[in-house]
CSV table of C-alpha atoms in Angstrom, one decimal:
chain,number,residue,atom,x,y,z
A,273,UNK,CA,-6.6,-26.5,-14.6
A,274,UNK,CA,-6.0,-30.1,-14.8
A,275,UNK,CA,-2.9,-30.3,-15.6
A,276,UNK,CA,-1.4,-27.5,-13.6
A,277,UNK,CA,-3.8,-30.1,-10.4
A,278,UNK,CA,-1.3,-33.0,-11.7
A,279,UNK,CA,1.5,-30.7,-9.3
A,280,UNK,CA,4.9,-32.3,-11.8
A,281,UNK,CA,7.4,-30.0,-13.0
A,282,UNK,CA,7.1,-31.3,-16.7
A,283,UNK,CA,3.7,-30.4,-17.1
A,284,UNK,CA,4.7,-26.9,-16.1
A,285,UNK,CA,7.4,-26.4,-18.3
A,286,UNK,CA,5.6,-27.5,-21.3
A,287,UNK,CA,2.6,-24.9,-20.4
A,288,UNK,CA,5.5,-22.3,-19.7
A,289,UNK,CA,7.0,-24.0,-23.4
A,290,UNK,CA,4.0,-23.2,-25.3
A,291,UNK,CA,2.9,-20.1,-23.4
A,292,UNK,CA,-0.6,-21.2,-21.8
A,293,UNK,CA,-2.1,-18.2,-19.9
A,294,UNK,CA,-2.9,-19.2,-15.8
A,295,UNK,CA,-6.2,-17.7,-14.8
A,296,UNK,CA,-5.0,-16.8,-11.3
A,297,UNK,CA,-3.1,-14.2,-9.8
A,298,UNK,CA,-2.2,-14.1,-6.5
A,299,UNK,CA,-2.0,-10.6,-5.0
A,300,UNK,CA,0.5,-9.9,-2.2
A,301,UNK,CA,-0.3,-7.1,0.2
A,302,UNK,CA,3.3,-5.8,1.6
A,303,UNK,CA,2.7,-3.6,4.9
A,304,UNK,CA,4.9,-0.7,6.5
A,305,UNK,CA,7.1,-2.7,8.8
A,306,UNK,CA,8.4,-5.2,6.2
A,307,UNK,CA,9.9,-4.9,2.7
A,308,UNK,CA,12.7,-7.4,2.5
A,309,UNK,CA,10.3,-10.2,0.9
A,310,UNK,CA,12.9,-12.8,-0.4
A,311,UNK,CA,12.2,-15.2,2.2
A,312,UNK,CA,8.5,-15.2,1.7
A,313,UNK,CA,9.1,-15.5,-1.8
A,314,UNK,CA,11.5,-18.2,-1.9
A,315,UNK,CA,9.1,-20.4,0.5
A,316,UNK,CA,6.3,-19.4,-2.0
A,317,UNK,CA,8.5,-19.8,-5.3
A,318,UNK,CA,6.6,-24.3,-5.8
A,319,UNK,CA,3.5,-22.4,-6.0
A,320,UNK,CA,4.1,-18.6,-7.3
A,321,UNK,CA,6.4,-19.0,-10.4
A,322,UNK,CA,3.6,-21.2,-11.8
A,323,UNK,CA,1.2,-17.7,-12.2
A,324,UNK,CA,1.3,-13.9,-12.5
A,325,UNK,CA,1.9,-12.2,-9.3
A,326,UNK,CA,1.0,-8.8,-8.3
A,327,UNK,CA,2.3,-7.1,-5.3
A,328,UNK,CA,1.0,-4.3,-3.5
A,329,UNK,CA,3.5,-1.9,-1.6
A,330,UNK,CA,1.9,0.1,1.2
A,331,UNK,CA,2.1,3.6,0.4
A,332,UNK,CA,3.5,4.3,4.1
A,333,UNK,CA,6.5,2.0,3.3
A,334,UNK,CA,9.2,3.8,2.4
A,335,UNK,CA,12.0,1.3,1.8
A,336,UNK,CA,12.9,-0.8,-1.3
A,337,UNK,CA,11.5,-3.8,-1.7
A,338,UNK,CA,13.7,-6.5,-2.2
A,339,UNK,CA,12.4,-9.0,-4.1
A,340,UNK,CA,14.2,-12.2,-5.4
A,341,UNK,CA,14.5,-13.3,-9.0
A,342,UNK,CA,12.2,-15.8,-11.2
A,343,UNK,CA,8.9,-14.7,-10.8
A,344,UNK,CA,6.6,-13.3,-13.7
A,345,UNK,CA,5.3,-10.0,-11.3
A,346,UNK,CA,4.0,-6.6,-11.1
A,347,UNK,CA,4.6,-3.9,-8.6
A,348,UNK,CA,2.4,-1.2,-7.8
A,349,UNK,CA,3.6,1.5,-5.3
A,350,UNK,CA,1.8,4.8,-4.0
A,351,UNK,CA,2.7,7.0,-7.3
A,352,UNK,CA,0.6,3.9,-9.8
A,353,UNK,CA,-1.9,4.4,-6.7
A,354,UNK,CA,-2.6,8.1,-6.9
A,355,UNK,CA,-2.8,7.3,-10.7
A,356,UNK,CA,-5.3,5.1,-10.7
A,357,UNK,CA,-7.3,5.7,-7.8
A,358,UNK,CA,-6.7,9.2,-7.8
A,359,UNK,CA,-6.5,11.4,-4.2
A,360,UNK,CA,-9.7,10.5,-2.7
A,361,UNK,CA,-9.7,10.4,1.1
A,362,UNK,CA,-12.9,7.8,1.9
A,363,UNK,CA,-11.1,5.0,0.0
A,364,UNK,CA,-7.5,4.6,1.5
A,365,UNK,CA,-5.2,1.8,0.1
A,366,UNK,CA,-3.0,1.6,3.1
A,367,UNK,CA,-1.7,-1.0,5.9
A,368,UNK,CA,-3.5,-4.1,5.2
A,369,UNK,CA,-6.1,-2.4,2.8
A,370,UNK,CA,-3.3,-2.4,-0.2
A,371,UNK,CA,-4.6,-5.6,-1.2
A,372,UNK,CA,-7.4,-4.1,-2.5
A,373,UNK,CA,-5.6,-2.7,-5.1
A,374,UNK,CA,-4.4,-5.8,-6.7
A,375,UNK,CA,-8.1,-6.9,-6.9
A,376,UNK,CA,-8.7,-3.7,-8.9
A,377,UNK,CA,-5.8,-3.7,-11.2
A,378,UNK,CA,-5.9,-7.5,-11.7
A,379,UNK,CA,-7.3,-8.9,-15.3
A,380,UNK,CA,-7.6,-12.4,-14.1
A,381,UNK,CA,-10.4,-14.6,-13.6
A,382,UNK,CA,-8.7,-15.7,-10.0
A,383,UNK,CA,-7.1,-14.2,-7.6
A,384,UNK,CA,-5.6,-15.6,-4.2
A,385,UNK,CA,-4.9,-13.1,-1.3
A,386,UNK,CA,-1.6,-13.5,0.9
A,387,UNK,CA,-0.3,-11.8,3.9
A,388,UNK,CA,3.5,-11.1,3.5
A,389,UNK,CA,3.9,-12.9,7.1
A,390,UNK,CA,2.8,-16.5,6.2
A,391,UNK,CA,4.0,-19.3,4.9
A,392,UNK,CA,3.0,-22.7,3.1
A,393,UNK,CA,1.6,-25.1,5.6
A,394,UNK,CA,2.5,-29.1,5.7
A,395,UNK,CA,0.3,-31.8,6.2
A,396,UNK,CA,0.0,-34.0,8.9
A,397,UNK,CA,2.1,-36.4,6.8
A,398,UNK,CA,5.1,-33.7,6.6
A,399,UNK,CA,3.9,-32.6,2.5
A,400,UNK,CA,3.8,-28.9,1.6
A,401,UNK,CA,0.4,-27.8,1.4
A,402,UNK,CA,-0.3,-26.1,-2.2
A,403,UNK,CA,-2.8,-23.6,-1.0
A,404,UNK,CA,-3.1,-22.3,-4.8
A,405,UNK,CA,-4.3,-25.4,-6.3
A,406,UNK,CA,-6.9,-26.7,-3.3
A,407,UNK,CA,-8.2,-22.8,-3.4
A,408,UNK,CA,-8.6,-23.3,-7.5
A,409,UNK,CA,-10.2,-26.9,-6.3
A,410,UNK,CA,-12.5,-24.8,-4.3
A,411,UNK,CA,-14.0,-22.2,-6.5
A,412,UNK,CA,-14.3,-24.7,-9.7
A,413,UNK,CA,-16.4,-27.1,-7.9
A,414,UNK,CA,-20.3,-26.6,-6.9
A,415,UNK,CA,-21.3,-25.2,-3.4
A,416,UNK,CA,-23.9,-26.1,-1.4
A,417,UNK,CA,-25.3,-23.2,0.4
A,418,UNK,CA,-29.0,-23.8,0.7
A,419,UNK,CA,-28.7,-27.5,2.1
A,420,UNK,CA,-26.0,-28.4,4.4
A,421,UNK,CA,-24.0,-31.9,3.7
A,422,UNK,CA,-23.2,-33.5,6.9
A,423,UNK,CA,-20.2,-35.1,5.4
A,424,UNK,CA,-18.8,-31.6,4.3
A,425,UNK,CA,-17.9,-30.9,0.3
A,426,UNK,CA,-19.6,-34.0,-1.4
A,427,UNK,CA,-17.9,-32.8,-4.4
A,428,UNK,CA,-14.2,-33.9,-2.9
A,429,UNK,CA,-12.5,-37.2,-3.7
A,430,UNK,CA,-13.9,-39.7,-1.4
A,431,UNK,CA,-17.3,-37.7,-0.4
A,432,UNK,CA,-21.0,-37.8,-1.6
A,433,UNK,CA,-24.1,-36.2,-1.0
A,434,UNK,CA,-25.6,-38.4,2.2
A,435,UNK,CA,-29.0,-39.9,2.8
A,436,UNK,CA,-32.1,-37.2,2.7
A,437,UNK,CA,-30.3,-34.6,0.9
A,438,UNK,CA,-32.5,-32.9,-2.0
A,439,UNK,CA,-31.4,-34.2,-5.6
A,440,UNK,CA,-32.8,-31.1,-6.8
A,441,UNK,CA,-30.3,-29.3,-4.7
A,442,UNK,CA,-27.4,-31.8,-6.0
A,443,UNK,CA,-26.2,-30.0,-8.6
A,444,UNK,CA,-24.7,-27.3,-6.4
A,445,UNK,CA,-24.1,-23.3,-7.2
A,446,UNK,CA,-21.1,-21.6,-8.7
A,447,UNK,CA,-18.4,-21.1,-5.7
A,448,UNK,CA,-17.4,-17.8,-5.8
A,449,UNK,CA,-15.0,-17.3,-2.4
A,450,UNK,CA,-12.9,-19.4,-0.8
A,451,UNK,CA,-11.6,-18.9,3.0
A,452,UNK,CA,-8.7,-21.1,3.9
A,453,UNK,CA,-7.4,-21.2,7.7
A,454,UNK,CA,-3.8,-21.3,9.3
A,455,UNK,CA,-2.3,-22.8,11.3
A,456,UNK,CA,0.4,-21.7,14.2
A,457,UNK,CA,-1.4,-18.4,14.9
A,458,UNK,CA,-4.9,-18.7,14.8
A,459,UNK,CA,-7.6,-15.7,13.9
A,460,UNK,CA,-8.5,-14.8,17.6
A,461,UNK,CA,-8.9,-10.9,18.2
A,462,UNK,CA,-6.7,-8.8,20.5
A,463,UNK,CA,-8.5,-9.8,23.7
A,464,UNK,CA,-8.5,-13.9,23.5
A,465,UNK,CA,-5.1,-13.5,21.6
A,466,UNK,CA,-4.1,-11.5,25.4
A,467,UNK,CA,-5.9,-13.7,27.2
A,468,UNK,CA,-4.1,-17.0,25.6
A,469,UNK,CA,-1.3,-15.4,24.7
A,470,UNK,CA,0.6,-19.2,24.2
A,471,UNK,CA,-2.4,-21.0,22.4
A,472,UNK,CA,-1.5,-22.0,18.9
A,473,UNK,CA,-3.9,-23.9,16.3
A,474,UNK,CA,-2.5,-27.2,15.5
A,475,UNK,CA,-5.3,-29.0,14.5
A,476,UNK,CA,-5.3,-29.6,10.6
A,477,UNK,CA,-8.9,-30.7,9.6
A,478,UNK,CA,-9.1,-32.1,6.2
A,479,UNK,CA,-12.1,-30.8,4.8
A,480,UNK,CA,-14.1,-28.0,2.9
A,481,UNK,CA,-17.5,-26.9,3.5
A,482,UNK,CA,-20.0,-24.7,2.3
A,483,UNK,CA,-21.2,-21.8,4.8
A,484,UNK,CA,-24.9,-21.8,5.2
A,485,UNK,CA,-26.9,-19.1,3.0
A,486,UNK,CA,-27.7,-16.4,5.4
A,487,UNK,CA,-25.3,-17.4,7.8
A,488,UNK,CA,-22.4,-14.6,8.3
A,489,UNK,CA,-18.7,-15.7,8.5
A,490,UNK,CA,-15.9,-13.5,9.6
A,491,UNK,CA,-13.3,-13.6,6.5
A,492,UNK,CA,-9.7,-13.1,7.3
A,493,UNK,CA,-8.4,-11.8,3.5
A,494,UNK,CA,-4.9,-13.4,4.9
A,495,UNK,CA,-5.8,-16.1,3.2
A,496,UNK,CA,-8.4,-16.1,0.6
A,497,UNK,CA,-9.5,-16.6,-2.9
A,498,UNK,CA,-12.2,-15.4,-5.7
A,499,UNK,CA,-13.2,-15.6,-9.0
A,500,UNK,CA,-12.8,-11.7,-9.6
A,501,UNK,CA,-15.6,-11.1,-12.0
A,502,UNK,CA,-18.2,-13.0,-9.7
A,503,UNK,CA,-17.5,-10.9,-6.7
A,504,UNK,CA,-15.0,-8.5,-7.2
A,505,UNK,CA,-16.8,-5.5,-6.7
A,506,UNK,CA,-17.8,-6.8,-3.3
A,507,UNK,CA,-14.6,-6.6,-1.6
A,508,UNK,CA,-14.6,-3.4,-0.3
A,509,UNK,CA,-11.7,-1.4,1.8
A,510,UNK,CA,-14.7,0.9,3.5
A,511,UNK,CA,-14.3,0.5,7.1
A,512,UNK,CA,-11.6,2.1,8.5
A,513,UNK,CA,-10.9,2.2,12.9
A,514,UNK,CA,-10.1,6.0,13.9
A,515,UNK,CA,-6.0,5.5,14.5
A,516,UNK,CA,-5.7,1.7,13.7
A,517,UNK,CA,-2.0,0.3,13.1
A,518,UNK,CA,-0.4,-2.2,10.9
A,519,UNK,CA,-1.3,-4.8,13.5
A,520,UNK,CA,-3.9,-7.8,12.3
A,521,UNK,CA,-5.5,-7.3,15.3
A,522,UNK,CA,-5.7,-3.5,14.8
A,523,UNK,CA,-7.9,-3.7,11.4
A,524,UNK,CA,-11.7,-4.4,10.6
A,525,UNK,CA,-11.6,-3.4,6.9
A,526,UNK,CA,-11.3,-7.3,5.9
A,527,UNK,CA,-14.5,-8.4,8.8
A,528,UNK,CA,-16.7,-5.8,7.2
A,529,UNK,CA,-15.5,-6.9,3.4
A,530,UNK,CA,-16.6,-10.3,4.2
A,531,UNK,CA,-19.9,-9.2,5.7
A,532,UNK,CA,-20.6,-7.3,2.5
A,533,UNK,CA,-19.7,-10.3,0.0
A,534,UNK,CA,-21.5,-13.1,2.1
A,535,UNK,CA,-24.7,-11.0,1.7
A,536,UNK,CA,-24.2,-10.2,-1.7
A,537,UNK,CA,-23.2,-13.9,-2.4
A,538,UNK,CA,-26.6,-15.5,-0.7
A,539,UNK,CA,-28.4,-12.9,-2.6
A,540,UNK,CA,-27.1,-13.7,-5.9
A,541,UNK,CA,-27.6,-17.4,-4.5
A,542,UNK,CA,-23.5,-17.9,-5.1
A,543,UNK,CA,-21.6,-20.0,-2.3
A,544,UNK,CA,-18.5,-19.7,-0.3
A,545,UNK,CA,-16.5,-22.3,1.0
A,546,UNK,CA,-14.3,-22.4,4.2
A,547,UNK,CA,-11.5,-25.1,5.3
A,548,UNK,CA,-8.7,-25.9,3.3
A,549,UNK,CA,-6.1,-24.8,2.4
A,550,UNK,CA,-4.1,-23.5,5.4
A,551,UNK,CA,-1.0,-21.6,5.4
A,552,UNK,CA,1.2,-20.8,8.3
A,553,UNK,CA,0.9,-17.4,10.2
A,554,UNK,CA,4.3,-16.2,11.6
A,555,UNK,CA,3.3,-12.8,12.8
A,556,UNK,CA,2.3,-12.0,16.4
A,557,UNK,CA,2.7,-8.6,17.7
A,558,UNK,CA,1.8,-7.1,20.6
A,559,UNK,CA,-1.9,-8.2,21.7
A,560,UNK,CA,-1.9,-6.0,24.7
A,561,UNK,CA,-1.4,-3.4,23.1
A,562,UNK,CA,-3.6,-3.5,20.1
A,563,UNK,CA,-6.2,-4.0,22.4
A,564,UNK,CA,-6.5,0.1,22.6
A,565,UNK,CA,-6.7,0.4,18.9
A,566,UNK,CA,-8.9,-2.6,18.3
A,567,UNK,CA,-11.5,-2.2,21.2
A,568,UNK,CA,-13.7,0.2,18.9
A,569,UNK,CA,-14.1,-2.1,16.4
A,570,UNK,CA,-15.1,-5.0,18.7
A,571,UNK,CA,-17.5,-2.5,20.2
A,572,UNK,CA,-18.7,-1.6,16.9
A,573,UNK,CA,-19.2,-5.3,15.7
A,574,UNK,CA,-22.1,-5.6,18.1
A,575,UNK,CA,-24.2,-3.2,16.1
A,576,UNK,CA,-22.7,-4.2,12.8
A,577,UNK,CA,-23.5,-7.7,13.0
A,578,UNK,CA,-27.5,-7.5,13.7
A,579,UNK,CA,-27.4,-4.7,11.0
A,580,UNK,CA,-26.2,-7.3,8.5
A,581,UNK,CA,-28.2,-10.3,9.3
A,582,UNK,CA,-31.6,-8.1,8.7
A,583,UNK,CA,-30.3,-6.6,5.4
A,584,UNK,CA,-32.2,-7.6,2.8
A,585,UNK,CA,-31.7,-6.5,-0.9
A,586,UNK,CA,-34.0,-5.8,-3.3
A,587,UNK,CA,-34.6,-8.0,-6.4
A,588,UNK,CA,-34.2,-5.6,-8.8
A,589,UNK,CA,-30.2,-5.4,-7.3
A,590,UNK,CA,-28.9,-8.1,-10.4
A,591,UNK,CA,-25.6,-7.1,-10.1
A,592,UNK,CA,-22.6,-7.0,-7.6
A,593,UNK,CA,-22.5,-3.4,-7.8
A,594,UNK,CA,-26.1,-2.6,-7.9
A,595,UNK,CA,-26.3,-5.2,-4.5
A,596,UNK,CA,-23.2,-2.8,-2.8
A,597,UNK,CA,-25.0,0.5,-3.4
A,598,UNK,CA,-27.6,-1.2,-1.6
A,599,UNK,CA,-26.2,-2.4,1.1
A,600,UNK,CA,-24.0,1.4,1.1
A,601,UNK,CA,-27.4,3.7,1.4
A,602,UNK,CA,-28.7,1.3,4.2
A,603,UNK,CA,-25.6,1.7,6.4
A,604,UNK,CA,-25.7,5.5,5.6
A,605,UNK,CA,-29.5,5.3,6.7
A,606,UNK,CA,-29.6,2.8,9.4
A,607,UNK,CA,-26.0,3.1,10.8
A,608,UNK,CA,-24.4,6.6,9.9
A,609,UNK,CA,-26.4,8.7,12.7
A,610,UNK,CA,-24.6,5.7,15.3
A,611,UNK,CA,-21.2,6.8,14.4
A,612,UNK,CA,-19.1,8.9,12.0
A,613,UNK,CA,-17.0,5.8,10.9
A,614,UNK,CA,-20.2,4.1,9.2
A,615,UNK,CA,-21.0,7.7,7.1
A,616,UNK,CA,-17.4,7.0,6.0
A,617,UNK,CA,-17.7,3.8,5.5
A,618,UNK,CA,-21.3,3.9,3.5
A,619,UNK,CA,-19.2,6.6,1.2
A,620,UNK,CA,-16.3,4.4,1.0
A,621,UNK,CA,-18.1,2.2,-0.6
A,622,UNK,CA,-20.0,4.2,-3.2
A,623,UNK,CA,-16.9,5.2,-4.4
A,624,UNK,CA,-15.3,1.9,-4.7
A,625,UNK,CA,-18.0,0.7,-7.1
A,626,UNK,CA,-17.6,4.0,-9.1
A,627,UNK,CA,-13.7,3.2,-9.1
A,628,UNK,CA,-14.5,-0.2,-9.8
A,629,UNK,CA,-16.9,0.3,-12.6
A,630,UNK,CA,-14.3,3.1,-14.3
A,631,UNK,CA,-10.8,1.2,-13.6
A,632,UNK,CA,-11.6,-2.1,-12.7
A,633,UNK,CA,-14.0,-3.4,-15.5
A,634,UNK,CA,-11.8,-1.6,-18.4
A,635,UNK,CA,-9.9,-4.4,-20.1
């Protein structure tokens, strides 16, 4: 890990030389209204080459992929998805939810998650932003979730722990997620994204910090990273909007993912950080209207929210999957008699685990 951090190109052709295995793959989610990645690819190529690359092709696309040359990759399509996964209809690996595939299939310790429609970032100095190595940076250093640090990640190079801060709290908590932002297009919803339709996000902050234990953070997986065996099981594609599109806008699978791993993360006492790295979002689409498609789920968030914050697991729930068959029966219970899209949603995930513990822990 150090010497892939040191960024030169002769340190990475002597670990290519003497074939060192990466621990990180990053999983590419390809959507139905774009197959010709070679652009993406190319801009990516500084970071990519370096590690195994698996890409997910939405089963609705139907064209090629065209994919350039030099990369050490994988690519799994609808037939290596009706394989695996089998035909069930509550766990549906389409649209933006293909990612969730790559976190199944993938043997590696890491994994980052990347929207085909972004791009590497640059500094304010003009420097390409390598979002692989500050999101490695992220999950092998401490978090802090049960004290907050006013001067953000004491762990980073020119921070410390500041005056009053518990030294029986210093030693920090495995970090098992890491949410980096973008820049350019910002993660509003359909209606301030309507409202401002010309606002952009310019503003690069240089910092990391820990979110608060029991403190809920909506996670974009646009731009994410985990260490697979930590959490893996928690990222779930369960909630699916009744006619959603290949919009952003027009999806809550990833809001409710992130809702089920920050509670599984505070009760497992793991942290999540938030910050850097950004990327650059090129897509837009059409706010107005996704705002048809979308409104049910912002509707829906304002039962889903207070639902989570009370949700408390049992102590006997030790593992990832015991916490999501938890927190599954309690949406059935407390949420599937509100609407038909949290019964699905509660089954969705049951399933999952059971895929999970059957394909995903097999070596």
């Amino acid at each position: 890990k150090l010497f892939i951090d040191t960024g030169k190109d002769e340190v990475f052709s002597l670990i290519q030389t003497l074939n060192i295995q990466v621990t990180l793959t990053p999983v590419l989610p390809t959507r139905a209204l774009r197959s010709d990645l070679t652009t993406f690819m190319n801009e990516w190529r500084p970071m990519f080459s370096r590690f195994h690359v698996i890409i997910v092709k939405d089963p609705d696309l139907k064209e090629e992929l065209k994919i350039p040359e030099g990369f050490n990759l994988d690519v799994y399509g609808k037939p290596d998805i009706d394989q695996v996964a089998g035909s069930s209809t509550s766990i549906l690996f389409s649209g933006y939810s293909c990612r969730y595939f790559g976190y199944l299939v993938s043997r590696k310790k890491y994994i980052i998650s990347v929207d085909d429609d972004c791009l590497p970032a640059r500094d304010p100095k003009g420097f390409l932003v390598d979002a692989v190595a500050q999101h490695i940076s992220n999950l092998t250093s401490p978090a802090t979730p049960f004290f907050f640090n006013t001067l953000y990640d004491p762990y980073a190079e020119g921070a410390d722990f500041v005056r009053g801060y518990p030294f029986s709290l210093r030693g920090g908590v495995k970090c098992a997620l890491s949410c980096g932002l973008w820049l350019n297009l910002a993660d509003h919803d359909a209606p301030t994204q309507a409202l401002k339709a010309r606002q952009r996000n310019s503003r690069y902050v240089d910092a990391v910090m820990t979110v608060p234990a029991r403190s809920l953070i909506p996670i974009s997986g646009i731009n994410i990273a985990f260490e697979r065996e930590a959490v893996g099981p928690a990222l779930v594609p369960a909630l699916k909007l009744a006619g959603e599109g290949k919009c952003r806008w027009e999806t809550m699978e990833d809001i409710w993912s992130g809702l089920c791993v920050k509670i599984v993360c505070d009760h497992l006492g793991l942290g999540v950080k938030t910050g850097l790295p950004y990327i650059w979002r090129t897509d837009r689409g059409d706010p107005i209207a996704s705002l048809k498609k979308e409104w049910e789920g912002v509707k829906l968030m304002e039962e889903v929210i207070p639902f989570f914050q009370s949700v408390r697991l049992p102590r006997e729930a030790t593992t990832v999957e015991e916490c999501i068959i938890e927190v599954a029966n309690a949406v059935k219970e407390r949420l599937g008699s509100m609407d038909p899209v949290f019964a699905r949603a509660a089954k969705a995930m049951l399933d999952w685990v059971e895929l999970w513990q059957s394909v995903g822990s097999s070596s």
